[in-house]
Short mmCIF file of C-alpha atoms in Angstrom, two decimals:
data_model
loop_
_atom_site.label_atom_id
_atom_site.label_comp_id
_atom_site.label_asym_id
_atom_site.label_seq_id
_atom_site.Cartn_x
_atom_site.Cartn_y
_atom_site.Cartn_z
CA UNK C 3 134.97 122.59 109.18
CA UNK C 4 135.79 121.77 105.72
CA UNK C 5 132.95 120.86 103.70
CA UNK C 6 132.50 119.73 99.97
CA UNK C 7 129.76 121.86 98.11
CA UNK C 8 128.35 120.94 95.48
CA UNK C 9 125.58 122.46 92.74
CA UNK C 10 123.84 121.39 90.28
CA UNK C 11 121.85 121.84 86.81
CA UNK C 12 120.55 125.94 87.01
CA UNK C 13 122.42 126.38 90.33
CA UNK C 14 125.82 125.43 89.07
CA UNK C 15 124.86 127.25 85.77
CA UNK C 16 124.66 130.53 87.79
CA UNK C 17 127.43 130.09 90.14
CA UNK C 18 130.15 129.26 87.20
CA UNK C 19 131.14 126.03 88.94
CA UNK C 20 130.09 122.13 89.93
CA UNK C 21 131.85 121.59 93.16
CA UNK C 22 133.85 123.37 95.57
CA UNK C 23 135.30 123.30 99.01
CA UNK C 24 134.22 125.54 101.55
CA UNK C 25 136.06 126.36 104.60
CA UNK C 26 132.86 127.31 107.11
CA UNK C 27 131.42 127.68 111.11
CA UNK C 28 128.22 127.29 109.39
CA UNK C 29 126.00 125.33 112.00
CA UNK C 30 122.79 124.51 109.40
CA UNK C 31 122.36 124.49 106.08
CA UNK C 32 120.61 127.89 105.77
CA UNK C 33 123.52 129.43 108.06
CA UNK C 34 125.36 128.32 104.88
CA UNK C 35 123.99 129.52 102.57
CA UNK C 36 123.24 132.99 104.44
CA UNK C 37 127.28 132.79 104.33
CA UNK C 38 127.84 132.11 100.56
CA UNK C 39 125.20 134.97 99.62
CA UNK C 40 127.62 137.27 101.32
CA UNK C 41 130.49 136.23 99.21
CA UNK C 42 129.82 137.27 95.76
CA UNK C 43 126.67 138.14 93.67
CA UNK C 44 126.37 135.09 91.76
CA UNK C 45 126.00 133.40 95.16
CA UNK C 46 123.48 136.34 96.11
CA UNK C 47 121.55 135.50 92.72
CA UNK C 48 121.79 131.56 92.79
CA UNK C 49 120.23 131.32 96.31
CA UNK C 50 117.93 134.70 95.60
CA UNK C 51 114.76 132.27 95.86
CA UNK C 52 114.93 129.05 97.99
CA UNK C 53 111.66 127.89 97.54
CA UNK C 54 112.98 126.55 94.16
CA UNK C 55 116.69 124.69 95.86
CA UNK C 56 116.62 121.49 97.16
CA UNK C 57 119.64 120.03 99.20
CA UNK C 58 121.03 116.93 100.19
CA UNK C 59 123.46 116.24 102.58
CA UNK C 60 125.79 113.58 101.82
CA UNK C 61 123.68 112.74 99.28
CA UNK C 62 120.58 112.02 101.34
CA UNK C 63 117.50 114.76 100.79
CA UNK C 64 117.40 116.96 103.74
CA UNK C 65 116.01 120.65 104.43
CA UNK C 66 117.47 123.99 104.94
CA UNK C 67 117.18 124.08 108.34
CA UNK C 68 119.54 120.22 108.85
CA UNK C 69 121.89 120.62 110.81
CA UNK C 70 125.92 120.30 109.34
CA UNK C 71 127.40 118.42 112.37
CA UNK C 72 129.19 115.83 110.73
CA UNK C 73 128.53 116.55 107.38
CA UNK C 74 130.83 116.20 104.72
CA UNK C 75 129.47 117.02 101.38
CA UNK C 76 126.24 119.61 101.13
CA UNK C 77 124.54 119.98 97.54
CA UNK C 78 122.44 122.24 95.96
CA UNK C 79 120.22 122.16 93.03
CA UNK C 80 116.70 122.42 91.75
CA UNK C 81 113.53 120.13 92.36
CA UNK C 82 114.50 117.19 90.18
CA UNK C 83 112.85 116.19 87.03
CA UNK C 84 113.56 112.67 85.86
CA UNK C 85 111.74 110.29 84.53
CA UNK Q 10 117.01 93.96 91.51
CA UNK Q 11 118.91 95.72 88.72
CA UNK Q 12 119.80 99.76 88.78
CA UNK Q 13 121.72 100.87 86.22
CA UNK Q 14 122.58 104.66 85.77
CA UNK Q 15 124.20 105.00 82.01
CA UNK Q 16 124.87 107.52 79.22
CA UNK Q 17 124.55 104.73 76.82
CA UNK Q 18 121.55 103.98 75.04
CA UNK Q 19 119.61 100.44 75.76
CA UNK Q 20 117.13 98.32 73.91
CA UNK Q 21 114.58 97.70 76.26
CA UNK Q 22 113.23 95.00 74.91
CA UNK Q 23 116.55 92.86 75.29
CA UNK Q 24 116.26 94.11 78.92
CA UNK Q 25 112.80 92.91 79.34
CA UNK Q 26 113.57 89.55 77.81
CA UNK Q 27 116.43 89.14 80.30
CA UNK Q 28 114.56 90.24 83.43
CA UNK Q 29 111.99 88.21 82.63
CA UNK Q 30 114.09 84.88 82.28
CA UNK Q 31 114.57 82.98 85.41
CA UNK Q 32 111.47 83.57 87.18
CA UNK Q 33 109.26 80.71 87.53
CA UNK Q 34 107.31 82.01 90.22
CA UNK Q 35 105.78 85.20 88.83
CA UNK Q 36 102.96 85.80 87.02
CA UNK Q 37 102.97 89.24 85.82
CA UNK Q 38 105.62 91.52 84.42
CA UNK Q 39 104.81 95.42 83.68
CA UNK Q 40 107.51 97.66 81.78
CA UNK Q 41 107.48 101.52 81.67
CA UNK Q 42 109.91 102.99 78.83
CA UNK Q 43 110.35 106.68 78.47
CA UNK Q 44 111.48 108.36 75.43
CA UNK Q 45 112.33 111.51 74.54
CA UNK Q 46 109.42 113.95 72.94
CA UNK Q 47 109.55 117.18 71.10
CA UNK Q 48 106.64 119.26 72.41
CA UNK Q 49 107.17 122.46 70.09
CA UNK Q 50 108.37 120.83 67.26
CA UNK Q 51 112.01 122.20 67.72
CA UNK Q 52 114.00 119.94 70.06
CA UNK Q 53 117.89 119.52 69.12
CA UNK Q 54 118.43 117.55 72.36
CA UNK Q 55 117.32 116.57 75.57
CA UNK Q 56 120.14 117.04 78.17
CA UNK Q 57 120.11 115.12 81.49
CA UNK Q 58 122.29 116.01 84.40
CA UNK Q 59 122.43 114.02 87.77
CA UNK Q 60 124.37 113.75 90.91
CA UNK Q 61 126.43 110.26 90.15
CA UNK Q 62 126.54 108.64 93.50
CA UNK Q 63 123.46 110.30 95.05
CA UNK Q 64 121.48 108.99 92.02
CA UNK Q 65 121.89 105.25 92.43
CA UNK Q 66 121.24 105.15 96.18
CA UNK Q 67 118.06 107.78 95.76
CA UNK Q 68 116.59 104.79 93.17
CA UNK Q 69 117.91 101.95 95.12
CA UNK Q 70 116.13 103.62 98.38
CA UNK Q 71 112.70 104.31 96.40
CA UNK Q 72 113.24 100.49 95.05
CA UNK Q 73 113.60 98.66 98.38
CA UNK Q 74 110.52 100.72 99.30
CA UNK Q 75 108.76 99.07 96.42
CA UNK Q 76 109.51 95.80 97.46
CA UNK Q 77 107.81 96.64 101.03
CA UNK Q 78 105.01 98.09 100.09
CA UNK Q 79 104.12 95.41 96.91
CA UNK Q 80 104.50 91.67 97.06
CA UNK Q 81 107.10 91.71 94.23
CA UNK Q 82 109.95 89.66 92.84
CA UNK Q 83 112.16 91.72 90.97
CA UNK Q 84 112.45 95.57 90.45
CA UNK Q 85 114.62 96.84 87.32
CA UNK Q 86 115.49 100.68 86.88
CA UNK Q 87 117.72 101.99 84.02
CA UNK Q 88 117.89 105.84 83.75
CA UNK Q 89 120.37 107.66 80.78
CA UNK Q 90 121.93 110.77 81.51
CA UNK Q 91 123.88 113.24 79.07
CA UNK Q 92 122.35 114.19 75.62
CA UNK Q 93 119.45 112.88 73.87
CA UNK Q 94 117.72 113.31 70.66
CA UNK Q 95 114.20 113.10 69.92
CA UNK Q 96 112.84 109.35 70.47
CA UNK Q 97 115.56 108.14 72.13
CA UNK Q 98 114.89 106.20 74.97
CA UNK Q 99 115.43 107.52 78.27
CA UNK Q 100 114.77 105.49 80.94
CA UNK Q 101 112.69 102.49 82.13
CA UNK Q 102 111.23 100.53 85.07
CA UNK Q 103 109.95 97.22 85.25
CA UNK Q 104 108.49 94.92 87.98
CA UNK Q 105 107.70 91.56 88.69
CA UNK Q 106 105.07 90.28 90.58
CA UNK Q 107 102.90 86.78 91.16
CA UNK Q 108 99.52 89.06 90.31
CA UNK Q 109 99.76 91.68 88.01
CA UNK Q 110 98.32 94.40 90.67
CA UNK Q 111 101.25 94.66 92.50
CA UNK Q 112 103.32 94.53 89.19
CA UNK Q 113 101.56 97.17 88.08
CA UNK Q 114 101.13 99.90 90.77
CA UNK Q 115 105.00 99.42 92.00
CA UNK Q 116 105.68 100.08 88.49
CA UNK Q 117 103.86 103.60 88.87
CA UNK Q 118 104.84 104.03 92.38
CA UNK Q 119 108.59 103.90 90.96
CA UNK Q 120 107.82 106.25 87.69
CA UNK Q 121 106.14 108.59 90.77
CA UNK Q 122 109.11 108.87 93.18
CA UNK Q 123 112.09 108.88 90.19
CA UNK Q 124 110.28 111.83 88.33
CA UNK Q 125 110.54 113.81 92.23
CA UNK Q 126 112.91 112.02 94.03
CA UNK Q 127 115.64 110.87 92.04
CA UNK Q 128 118.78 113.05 91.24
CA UNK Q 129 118.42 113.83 87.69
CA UNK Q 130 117.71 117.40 85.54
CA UNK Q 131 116.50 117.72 82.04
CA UNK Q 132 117.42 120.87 79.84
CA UNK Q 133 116.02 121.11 76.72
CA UNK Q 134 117.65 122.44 74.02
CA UNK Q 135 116.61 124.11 70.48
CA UNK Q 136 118.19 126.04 68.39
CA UNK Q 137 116.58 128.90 69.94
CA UNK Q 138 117.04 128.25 73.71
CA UNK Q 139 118.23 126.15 75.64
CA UNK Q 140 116.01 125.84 78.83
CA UNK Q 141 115.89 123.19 82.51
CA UNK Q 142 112.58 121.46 82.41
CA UNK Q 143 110.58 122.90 85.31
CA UNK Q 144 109.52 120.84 87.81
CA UNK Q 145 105.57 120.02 87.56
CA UNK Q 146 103.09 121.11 90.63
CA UNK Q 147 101.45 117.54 89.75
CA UNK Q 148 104.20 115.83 89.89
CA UNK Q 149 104.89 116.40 93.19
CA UNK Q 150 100.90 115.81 93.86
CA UNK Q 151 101.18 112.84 92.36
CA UNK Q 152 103.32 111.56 95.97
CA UNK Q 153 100.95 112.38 98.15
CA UNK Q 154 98.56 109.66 96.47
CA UNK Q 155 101.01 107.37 98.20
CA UNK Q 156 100.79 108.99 101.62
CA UNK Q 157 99.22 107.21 104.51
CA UNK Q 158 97.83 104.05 102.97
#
């Protein structure tokens, strides 16, 4: 499946990019992201601690362990702080 | 109900004025305006990033459940993103209500979920560092005081 991943504020920072797609057999989220720490080391050093990412699945707040069936975008980032 | 997610600055009192007008059947209006404050006495800017699309339904989700919970009229939300300098405004809420109670605690309820819920990340920037705003333990407690009731 072809899925749209994005990142955002320190996530994005430490993977060099905003969006990108990913071409994956990844059945959850944390299968994911267990696959995109194996690709490079700023992957490895993004996801390093997961208490601190949050992730939404076209663009509704989910959990690491959502599933991806049917999912077309999957984003990353930190808790938020607005306000 | 009004959601606006903008880079441009506002003047919240024009947008209070123009909520306001129209309502005949409400008796209370509260406003919450945030700004943008320098802590350490060194702030160049105050960055905001968000997640345009995700952002506006996140607000308009935590708005409808507003209107559930309270016996309200109207709900406003305007939240800037990009970069800010010290005092400029960044965001506000504003309800209306027949009885100020409900005006007032969907008000808070909406400050509670946006800080924790909506899409958004600050960075602050001085000419030293340039750092994301961690997100507060009491922030998130600060939820849970809307659990269950």
């Amino acid at each position: 499946m072809k899925l749209q991943v994005m990142y955002f504020a320190w996530l994005r920072e430490r993977i060099g990019q905003g969006s990108e797609q990913v071409e994956t057999d990844a059945a959850t989220v944390a299968e994911l992201v267990a696959e995109l720490r194996t690709r490079e080391a700023r992957y490895d050093l993004a996801f390093s601690d997961l208490s601190a990412v949050r992730v939404a699945i076209d663009q509704e707040l989910t959990d690491l362990d959502a599933s991806l069936d049917g999912a077309r975008e999957v984003a990353f980032f930190p808790p938020m702080t607005g306000g | 109900m009004r959601i606006a997610v903008q880079a441009d600055s506002f003047d919240p009192g024009a947008e209070l004025t123009r909520f306001a007008a129209g309502h005949t059947d409400q008796g209370a209006i509260v406003s919450f305006s945030g700004l943008v404050r320098d802590v350490t006495g060194g702030l160049e800017a105050m960055q905001i990033e968000h997640y345009p699309g995700m952002t506006e339904r996140a607000i308009e989700q935590i708005a409808f459940q507003a209107k559930t919970r309270w016996n309200l009229g109207d709900v406003l939300v305007i939240h800037r993103y990009g970069s800010l300098t010290v005092g400029e405004i960044i965001m506000m809420v504003a309800t209306t209500a027949p009885h100020r109670t409900d005006a007032f605690e969907a008000a808070e309820y909406l400050m509670d979920y946006l800080k924790s819920r909506a899409p958004f990340w600050k960075k602050e920037v001085t000419s030293q560092s340039a750092d994301w705003v961690a997100a507060k333990d009491e922030d998130e407690d600060a939820l849970s005081r809307w659990d269950g009731s």
